[in-house]
Tab-separated table of N, CA and C in Angstrom:
chain	number	residue	atom	x	y	z
R	30	ALA	N	3.284	26.278	-15.649
R	30	ALA	CA	2.875	27.636	-15.348
R	30	ALA	C	1.420	27.881	-15.775
R	31	THR	N	1.035	27.320	-16.926
R	31	THR	CA	-0.331	27.496	-17.422
R	31	THR	C	-1.338	26.833	-16.491
R	32	ALA	N	-1.005	25.611	-16.061
R	32	ALA	CA	-1.888	24.878	-15.143
R	32	ALA	C	-1.998	25.609	-13.803
R	33	ALA	N	-0.890	26.140	-13.317
R	33	ALA	CA	-0.889	26.853	-12.036
R	33	ALA	C	-1.745	28.119	-12.113
R	34	LYS	N	-1.622	28.842	-13.216
R	34	LYS	CA	-2.421	30.064	-13.384
R	34	LYS	C	-3.914	29.727	-13.447
R	35	ALA	N	-4.249	28.663	-14.171
R	35	ALA	CA	-5.655	28.241	-14.258
R	35	ALA	C	-6.185	27.824	-12.891
R	36	LEU	N	-5.343	27.147	-12.106
R	36	LEU	CA	-5.742	26.724	-10.762
R	36	LEU	C	-6.010	27.944	-9.881
R	37	GLU	N	-5.153	28.946	-9.967
R	37	GLU	CA	-5.347	30.176	-9.193
R	37	GLU	C	-6.667	30.858	-9.578
R	38	GLU	N	-6.942	30.916	-10.873
R	38	GLU	CA	-8.194	31.515	-11.344
R	38	GLU	C	-9.400	30.745	-10.812
R	39	MET	N	-9.306	29.425	-10.836
R	39	MET	CA	-10.405	28.598	-10.346
R	39	MET	C	-10.614	28.825	-8.847
R	40	PHE	N	-9.531	28.882	-8.087
R	40	PHE	CA	-9.638	29.115	-6.647
R	40	PHE	C	-10.284	30.467	-6.348
R	41	LYS	N	-9.886	31.492	-7.099
R	41	LYS	CA	-10.457	32.830	-6.894
R	41	LYS	C	-11.949	32.842	-7.198
R	42	SER	N	-12.324	32.230	-8.291
R	42	SER	CA	-13.731	32.174	-8.673
R	42	SER	C	-14.548	31.403	-7.645
R	43	ALA	N	-14.020	30.274	-7.200
R	43	ALA	CA	-14.712	29.467	-6.185
R	43	ALA	C	-14.910	30.294	-4.908
R	44	LYS	N	-13.879	30.993	-4.492
R	44	LYS	CA	-13.947	31.797	-3.266
R	44	LYS	C	-15.040	32.857	-3.364
R	45	LEU	N	-15.158	33.485	-4.530
R	45	LEU	CA	-16.196	34.496	-4.741
R	45	LEU	C	-17.598	33.907	-4.625
R	46	GLN	N	-17.703	32.590	-4.831
R	46	GLN	CA	-18.992	31.904	-4.754
R	46	GLN	C	-19.167	31.165	-3.423
R	47	GLY	N	-18.287	31.456	-2.456
R	47	GLY	CA	-18.404	30.848	-1.135
R	47	GLY	C	-17.878	29.425	-1.055
R	48	ILE	N	-17.037	29.045	-1.993
R	48	ILE	CA	-16.452	27.702	-2.030
R	48	ILE	C	-14.978	27.807	-1.680
R	49	ARG	N	-14.546	27.005	-0.728
R	49	ARG	CA	-13.146	27.047	-0.293
R	49	ARG	C	-12.408	25.822	-0.825
R	50	LEU	N	-11.552	26.040	-1.807
R	50	LEU	CA	-10.726	24.972	-2.349
R	50	LEU	C	-9.318	25.110	-1.787
R	51	ILE	N	-8.745	23.982	-1.396
R	51	ILE	CA	-7.414	23.963	-0.804
R	51	ILE	C	-6.564	22.950	-1.558
R	52	ALA	N	-5.404	23.383	-2.027
R	52	ALA	CA	-4.461	22.474	-2.682
R	52	ALA	C	-3.798	21.613	-1.612
R	53	VAL	N	-3.956	20.301	-1.725
R	53	VAL	CA	-3.425	19.374	-0.732
R	53	VAL	C	-2.155	18.696	-1.219
R	54	SER	N	-2.168	18.262	-2.473
R	54	SER	CA	-1.018	17.545	-3.008
R	54	SER	C	-0.908	17.816	-4.502
R	55	GLY	N	0.178	18.447	-4.895
R	55	GLY	CA	0.416	18.749	-6.301
R	55	GLY	C	1.572	17.911	-6.832
R	56	TYR	N	2.633	18.587	-7.219
R	56	TYR	CA	3.789	17.879	-7.764
R	56	TYR	C	4.391	16.947	-6.719
R	57	ARG	N	4.745	15.744	-7.150
R	57	ARG	CA	5.422	14.772	-6.287
R	57	ARG	C	6.687	14.272	-6.965
R	58	SER	N	7.718	14.151	-6.194
R	58	SER	CA	8.957	13.585	-6.719
R	58	SER	C	8.801	12.067	-6.865
R	59	TYR	N	9.717	11.466	-7.577
R	59	TYR	CA	9.715	10.010	-7.756
R	59	TYR	C	9.792	9.322	-6.393
R	60	SER	N	10.651	9.812	-5.519
R	60	SER	CA	10.813	9.169	-4.210
R	60	SER	C	9.560	9.311	-3.350
R	61	ARG	N	8.897	10.461	-3.396
R	61	ARG	CA	7.658	10.640	-2.629
R	61	ARG	C	6.559	9.728	-3.164
R	62	GLN	N	6.462	9.618	-4.491
R	62	GLN	CA	5.462	8.736	-5.078
R	62	GLN	C	5.751	7.282	-4.722
R	63	SER	N	7.010	6.930	-4.637
R	63	SER	CA	7.397	5.563	-4.263
R	63	SER	C	6.904	5.217	-2.860
R	64	VAL	N	7.048	6.161	-1.942
R	64	VAL	CA	6.581	5.963	-0.564
R	64	VAL	C	5.060	5.783	-0.544
R	65	LEU	N	4.336	6.643	-1.254
R	65	LEU	CA	2.875	6.563	-1.286
R	65	LEU	C	2.410	5.250	-1.919
R	66	TYR	N	3.072	4.828	-2.974
R	66	TYR	CA	2.717	3.583	-3.657
R	66	TYR	C	2.942	2.379	-2.743
R	67	LYS	N	4.071	2.346	-2.073
R	67	LYS	CA	4.372	1.238	-1.151
R	67	LYS	C	3.363	1.203	0.004
R	68	ASN	N	2.989	2.369	0.503
R	68	ASN	CA	1.986	2.433	1.577
R	68	ASN	C	0.632	1.916	1.104
R	69	ALA	N	0.249	2.261	-0.121
R	69	ALA	CA	-1.035	1.799	-0.662
R	69	ALA	C	-1.031	0.279	-0.811
R	70	ILE	N	0.067	-0.286	-1.254
R	70	ILE	CA	0.162	-1.742	-1.387
R	70	ILE	C	0.111	-2.406	-0.018
R	71	ALA	N	0.812	-1.832	0.943
R	71	ALA	CA	0.805	-2.390	2.306
R	71	ALA	C	-0.588	-2.338	2.915
R	72	THR	N	-1.345	-1.307	2.598
R	72	THR	CA	-2.683	-1.127	3.151
R	72	THR	C	-3.747	-1.926	2.405
R	73	TYR	N	-3.717	-1.872	1.060
R	73	TYR	CA	-4.803	-2.432	0.255
R	73	TYR	C	-4.430	-3.663	-0.566
R	74	GLY	N	-3.157	-3.996	-0.600
R	74	GLY	CA	-2.720	-5.161	-1.364
R	74	GLY	C	-2.184	-4.792	-2.737
R	75	ILE	N	-1.572	-5.751	-3.370
R	75	ILE	CA	-0.892	-5.537	-4.645
R	75	ILE	C	-1.824	-5.041	-5.756
R	76	HIS	N	-3.095	-5.355	-5.671
R	76	HIS	CA	-4.045	-4.950	-6.710
R	76	HIS	C	-4.793	-3.657	-6.359
R	77	GLN	N	-4.229	-2.880	-5.454
R	77	GLN	CA	-4.859	-1.619	-5.057
R	77	GLN	C	-5.037	-0.726	-6.277
R	78	MET	N	-6.024	0.150	-6.209
R	78	MET	CA	-6.340	1.044	-7.329
R	78	MET	C	-6.402	2.494	-6.869
R	79	SER	N	-5.551	2.832	-5.902
R	79	SER	CA	-5.610	4.186	-5.367
R	79	SER	C	-4.317	4.963	-5.516
R	80	SER	N	-3.248	4.302	-5.903
R	80	SER	CA	-1.973	5.006	-6.036
R	80	SER	C	-1.202	4.457	-7.228
R	81	ALA	N	-0.679	5.360	-8.032
R	81	ALA	CA	0.113	4.965	-9.199
R	81	ALA	C	1.528	4.616	-8.780
R	82	ALA	N	2.127	3.755	-9.543
R	82	ALA	CA	3.529	3.404	-9.311
R	82	ALA	C	4.397	4.630	-9.582
R	83	PRO	N	5.539	4.715	-8.913
R	83	PRO	CA	6.432	5.845	-9.192
R	83	PRO	C	6.829	5.830	-10.673
R	84	GLY	N	6.849	7.015	-11.267
R	84	GLY	CA	7.127	7.136	-12.689
R	84	GLY	C	5.866	7.082	-13.538
R	85	GLN	N	4.729	6.741	-12.920
R	85	GLN	CA	3.466	6.648	-13.647
R	85	GLN	C	2.381	7.556	-13.063
R	86	SER	N	2.733	8.341	-12.077
R	86	SER	CA	1.750	9.220	-11.436
R	86	SER	C	1.622	10.551	-12.168
R	87	GLU	N	0.391	10.984	-12.367
R	87	GLU	CA	0.150	12.296	-12.960
R	87	GLU	C	0.694	13.423	-12.087
R	88	HIS	N	0.828	13.160	-10.812
R	88	HIS	CA	1.377	14.183	-9.917
R	88	HIS	C	2.819	14.518	-10.290
R	89	GLN	N	3.508	13.590	-10.903
R	89	GLN	CA	4.891	13.825	-11.293
R	89	GLN	C	4.994	14.718	-12.527
R	90	THR	N	3.875	14.955	-13.219
R	90	THR	CA	3.872	15.825	-14.390
R	90	THR	C	3.703	17.295	-14.003
R	91	GLY	N	3.185	17.543	-12.803
R	91	GLY	CA	2.878	18.907	-12.398
R	91	GLY	C	1.520	19.376	-12.895
R	92	LEU	N	0.750	18.472	-13.522
R	92	LEU	CA	-0.559	18.840	-14.068
R	92	LEU	C	-1.721	18.361	-13.207
R	93	ALA	N	-1.437	17.648	-12.136
R	93	ALA	CA	-2.492	17.100	-11.275
R	93	ALA	C	-2.434	17.751	-9.895
R	94	MET	N	-3.619	17.814	-9.268
R	94	MET	CA	-3.713	18.389	-7.924
R	94	MET	C	-4.808	17.655	-7.162
R	95	ASP	N	-4.508	17.316	-5.925
R	95	ASP	CA	-5.530	16.803	-5.013
R	95	ASP	C	-6.015	17.986	-4.188
R	96	LEU	N	-7.330	18.072	-4.027
R	96	LEU	CA	-7.924	19.212	-3.336
R	96	LEU	C	-8.635	18.819	-2.049
R	97	ASN	N	-8.624	19.731	-1.117
R	97	ASN	CA	-9.345	19.700	0.159
R	97	ASN	C	-8.971	18.509	1.035
R	98	HIS	N	-9.595	17.366	0.868
R	98	HIS	CA	-9.191	16.194	1.645
R	98	HIS	C	-9.387	14.943	0.810
R	99	VAL	N	-8.385	14.090	0.871
R	99	VAL	CA	-8.373	12.874	0.058
R	99	VAL	C	-9.161	11.804	0.812
R	100	SER	N	-10.458	11.791	0.536
R	100	SER	CA	-11.367	10.888	1.224
R	100	SER	C	-12.644	10.762	0.410
R	101	SER	N	-13.257	9.590	0.466
R	101	SER	CA	-14.510	9.405	-0.274
R	101	SER	C	-15.600	10.352	0.234
R	102	ALA	N	-15.461	10.852	1.453
R	102	ALA	CA	-16.437	11.790	2.007
R	102	ALA	C	-16.452	13.116	1.244
R	103	PHE	N	-15.361	13.420	0.550
R	103	PHE	CA	-15.277	14.677	-0.198
R	103	PHE	C	-16.394	14.796	-1.231
R	104	GLN	N	-16.805	13.683	-1.807
R	104	GLN	CA	-17.836	13.716	-2.855
R	104	GLN	C	-19.163	14.314	-2.386
R	105	TYR	N	-19.386	14.346	-1.092
R	105	TYR	CA	-20.657	14.846	-0.540
R	105	TYR	C	-20.595	16.323	-0.132
R	106	THR	N	-19.469	16.957	-0.389
R	106	THR	CA	-19.306	18.349	0.022
R	106	THR	C	-19.738	19.312	-1.082
R	107	LYS	N	-20.029	20.533	-0.673
R	107	LYS	CA	-20.374	21.562	-1.667
R	107	LYS	C	-19.168	21.866	-2.555
R	108	GLU	N	-17.974	21.707	-2.020
R	108	GLU	CA	-16.768	21.940	-2.804
R	108	GLU	C	-16.647	20.920	-3.941
R	109	SER	N	-16.932	19.681	-3.633
R	109	SER	CA	-16.870	18.628	-4.647
R	109	SER	C	-17.905	18.852	-5.738
R	110	LYS	N	-19.099	19.220	-5.335
R	110	LYS	CA	-20.164	19.478	-6.309
R	110	LYS	C	-19.804	20.662	-7.209
R	111	TRP	N	-19.255	21.715	-6.603
R	111	TRP	CA	-18.839	22.881	-7.371
R	111	TRP	C	-17.744	22.497	-8.359
R	112	LEU	N	-16.780	21.743	-7.890
R	112	LEU	CA	-15.662	21.312	-8.726
R	112	LEU	C	-16.150	20.511	-9.933
R	113	ALA	N	-17.057	19.575	-9.688
R	113	ALA	CA	-17.591	18.744	-10.770
R	113	ALA	C	-18.318	19.590	-11.824
R	114	GLN	N	-18.942	20.675	-11.396
R	114	GLN	CA	-19.704	21.521	-12.319
R	114	GLN	C	-18.871	22.610	-12.986
R	115	ASN	N	-17.714	22.928	-12.407
R	115	ASN	CA	-16.977	24.097	-12.888
R	115	ASN	C	-15.529	23.870	-13.299
R	116	ALA	N	-14.917	22.781	-12.938
R	116	ALA	CA	-13.489	22.570	-13.202
R	116	ALA	C	-13.140	22.741	-14.678
R	117	HIS	N	-14.014	22.271	-15.547
R	117	HIS	CA	-13.740	22.349	-16.993
R	117	HIS	C	-13.622	23.791	-17.494
R	118	LEU	N	-14.263	24.714	-16.817
R	118	LEU	CA	-14.189	26.125	-17.219
R	118	LEU	C	-12.775	26.677	-17.085
R	119	TYR	N	-11.956	26.004	-16.312
R	119	TYR	CA	-10.583	26.435	-16.058
R	119	TYR	C	-9.557	25.476	-16.675
R	120	GLY	N	-10.054	24.499	-17.431
R	120	GLY	CA	-9.151	23.567	-18.102
R	120	GLY	C	-8.847	22.305	-17.327
R	121	TYR	N	-9.589	22.070	-16.252
R	121	TYR	CA	-9.367	20.886	-15.407
R	121	TYR	C	-10.501	19.873	-15.559
R	122	ILE	N	-10.170	18.628	-15.305
R	122	ILE	CA	-11.170	17.557	-15.272
R	122	ILE	C	-11.035	16.793	-13.964
R	123	ILE	N	-12.121	16.164	-13.545
R	123	ILE	CA	-12.047	15.177	-12.465
R	123	ILE	C	-11.426	13.960	-13.144
R	124	ARG	N	-10.214	13.665	-12.819
R	124	ARG	CA	-9.446	12.695	-13.594
R	124	ARG	C	-9.954	11.261	-13.478
R	125	TYR	N	-10.394	10.872	-12.301
R	125	TYR	CA	-10.858	9.501	-12.083
R	125	TYR	C	-12.320	9.528	-11.656
R	126	PRO	N	-13.225	9.631	-12.647
R	126	PRO	CA	-14.648	9.790	-12.337
R	126	PRO	C	-15.320	8.517	-11.823
R	127	GLN	N	-16.470	8.722	-11.251
R	127	GLN	CA	-17.281	7.633	-10.708
R	127	GLN	C	-17.712	6.698	-11.834
R	128	ASN	N	-17.747	5.424	-11.525
R	128	ASN	CA	-18.178	4.381	-12.465
R	128	ASN	C	-17.270	4.232	-13.682
R	129	LYS	N	-16.020	4.658	-13.572
R	129	LYS	CA	-15.080	4.521	-14.689
R	129	LYS	C	-13.796	3.814	-14.259
R	130	THR	N	-13.814	3.174	-13.089
R	130	THR	CA	-12.630	2.498	-12.566
R	130	THR	C	-12.098	1.454	-13.528
R	131	ASP	N	-13.001	0.733	-14.191
R	131	ASP	CA	-12.564	-0.297	-15.130
R	131	ASP	C	-11.836	0.299	-16.333
R	132	ILE	N	-12.037	1.563	-16.598
R	132	ILE	CA	-11.381	2.233	-17.722
R	132	ILE	C	-10.100	2.937	-17.279
R	133	THR	N	-10.165	3.651	-16.158
R	133	THR	CA	-9.008	4.426	-15.701
R	133	THR	C	-8.015	3.593	-14.895
R	134	GLY	N	-8.515	2.540	-14.262
R	134	GLY	CA	-7.645	1.731	-13.402
R	134	GLY	C	-7.522	2.270	-11.995
R	135	PHE	N	-8.276	3.343	-11.715
R	135	PHE	CA	-8.218	3.954	-10.384
R	135	PHE	C	-9.622	4.147	-9.829
R	136	ILE	N	-9.715	4.102	-8.509
R	136	ILE	CA	-10.985	4.330	-7.834
R	136	ILE	C	-11.460	5.755	-8.100
R	137	TYR	N	-12.731	5.992	-7.849
R	137	TYR	CA	-13.313	7.329	-7.968
R	137	TYR	C	-12.585	8.264	-7.017
R	138	GLU	N	-12.031	9.338	-7.573
R	138	GLU	CA	-11.310	10.321	-6.775
R	138	GLU	C	-11.826	11.720	-7.120
R	139	PRO	N	-12.903	12.144	-6.492
R	139	PRO	CA	-13.470	13.456	-6.818
R	139	PRO	C	-12.557	14.621	-6.439
R	140	TRP	N	-11.527	14.365	-5.677
R	140	TRP	CA	-10.579	15.388	-5.232
R	140	TRP	C	-9.397	15.540	-6.193
R	141	HIS	N	-9.231	14.604	-7.122
R	141	HIS	CA	-8.058	14.584	-8.004
R	141	HIS	C	-8.414	15.215	-9.345
R	142	ILE	N	-7.831	16.394	-9.597
R	142	ILE	CA	-8.086	17.070	-10.865
R	142	ILE	C	-6.822	17.079	-11.709
R	143	ARG	N	-7.033	17.182	-13.014
R	143	ARG	CA	-5.909	17.171	-13.962
R	143	ARG	C	-6.120	18.271	-14.979
R	144	TYR	N	-5.086	19.045	-15.224
R	144	TYR	CA	-5.157	20.094	-16.224
R	144	TYR	C	-4.976	19.483	-17.614
R	145	VAL	N	-5.939	19.779	-18.511
R	145	VAL	CA	-5.872	19.303	-19.895
R	145	VAL	C	-6.106	20.444	-20.891
R	146	GLY	N	-6.352	21.635	-20.395
R	146	GLY	CA	-6.669	22.779	-21.250
R	146	GLY	C	-8.183	22.939	-21.364
R	147	LYS	N	-8.619	24.149	-21.616
R	147	LYS	CA	-10.059	24.455	-21.618
R	147	LYS	C	-10.830	23.706	-22.702
R	148	GLU	N	-10.279	23.640	-23.896
R	148	GLU	CA	-11.000	23.012	-24.999
R	148	GLU	C	-11.254	21.528	-24.734
R	149	LEU	N	-10.211	20.796	-24.351
R	149	LEU	CA	-10.375	19.369	-24.093
R	149	LEU	C	-11.210	19.136	-22.831
R	150	ALA	N	-11.025	19.960	-21.812
R	150	ALA	CA	-11.812	19.816	-20.583
R	150	ALA	C	-13.302	19.977	-20.863
R	151	LEU	N	-13.645	20.958	-21.680
R	151	LEU	CA	-15.050	21.169	-22.042
R	151	LEU	C	-15.578	19.963	-22.817
R	152	TYR	N	-14.807	19.484	-23.775
R	152	TYR	CA	-15.229	18.335	-24.570
R	152	TYR	C	-15.466	17.109	-23.685
R	153	LEU	N	-14.524	16.818	-22.800
R	153	LEU	CA	-14.669	15.662	-21.909
R	153	LEU	C	-15.855	15.841	-20.970
R	154	SER	N	-16.076	17.063	-20.511
R	154	SER	CA	-17.210	17.344	-19.634
R	154	SER	C	-18.530	17.101	-20.355
R	155	LEU	N	-18.631	17.546	-21.582
R	155	LEU	CA	-19.871	17.397	-22.347
R	155	LEU	C	-20.143	15.951	-22.772
R	156	THR	N	-19.089	15.208	-23.074
R	156	THR	CA	-19.259	13.833	-23.558
R	156	THR	C	-19.247	12.791	-22.450
R	157	GLY	N	-18.690	13.144	-21.295
R	157	GLY	CA	-18.567	12.175	-20.209
R	157	GLY	C	-17.434	11.182	-20.410
R	158	LEU	N	-16.583	11.451	-21.382
R	158	LEU	CA	-15.454	10.557	-21.640
R	158	LEU	C	-14.326	10.787	-20.649
R	159	THR	N	-13.585	9.722	-20.380
R	159	THR	CA	-12.347	9.848	-19.606
R	159	THR	C	-11.227	10.188	-20.583
R	160	LEU	N	-10.088	10.543	-20.049
R	160	LEU	CA	-8.934	10.818	-20.894
R	160	LEU	C	-8.533	9.565	-21.685
R	161	GLU	N	-8.640	8.398	-21.058
R	161	GLU	CA	-8.327	7.143	-21.750
R	161	GLU	C	-9.267	6.917	-22.920
R	162	GLU	N	-10.553	7.108	-22.687
R	162	GLU	CA	-11.536	6.900	-23.752
R	162	GLU	C	-11.300	7.869	-24.907
R	163	TYR	N	-10.963	9.091	-24.590
R	163	TYR	CA	-10.689	10.097	-25.609
R	163	TYR	C	-9.496	9.686	-26.468
R	164	TYR	N	-8.385	9.347	-25.814
R	164	TYR	CA	-7.164	9.035	-26.564
R	164	TYR	C	-7.256	7.713	-27.318
R	165	PHE	N	-7.924	6.718	-26.737
R	165	PHE	CA	-7.985	5.418	-27.392
R	165	PHE	C	-9.059	5.336	-28.469
R	166	SER	N	-9.934	6.348	-28.544
R	166	SER	CA	-10.976	6.330	-29.573
R	166	SER	C	-10.547	7.121	-30.817
R	167	ARG	N	-9.393	7.702	-30.758
R	167	ARG	CA	-8.916	8.540	-31.869
R	167	ARG	C	-8.211	7.730	-32.907
């Protein structure tokens, strides 16, 4: 509920600034994640880095959301730029940032945000750390 309320606030604020954010994929069931994972393996091979195995996806927590369109082209949009500059104000982070694939295990996904709360989101935004780097450095 907290993540959903923060997402609504972020969408309203973005809209007031002429930015249109659209929720594309939020909560996923185990079976839906299984289908997506199998498709990613069929498309990219066993070592693909674009889909989590069922039971390991953040989408199954209800704290992750894919926005607008799931494509590398999203990074060049005004929506993506706005998100990168403002998501932390609402408690969200770009979960799989650019140049951090070796740490996160996933390709750069500027459309994939994760709710972590305002305090941690601000800290990660200021330090440039991923969630993995934060937790493993403690």
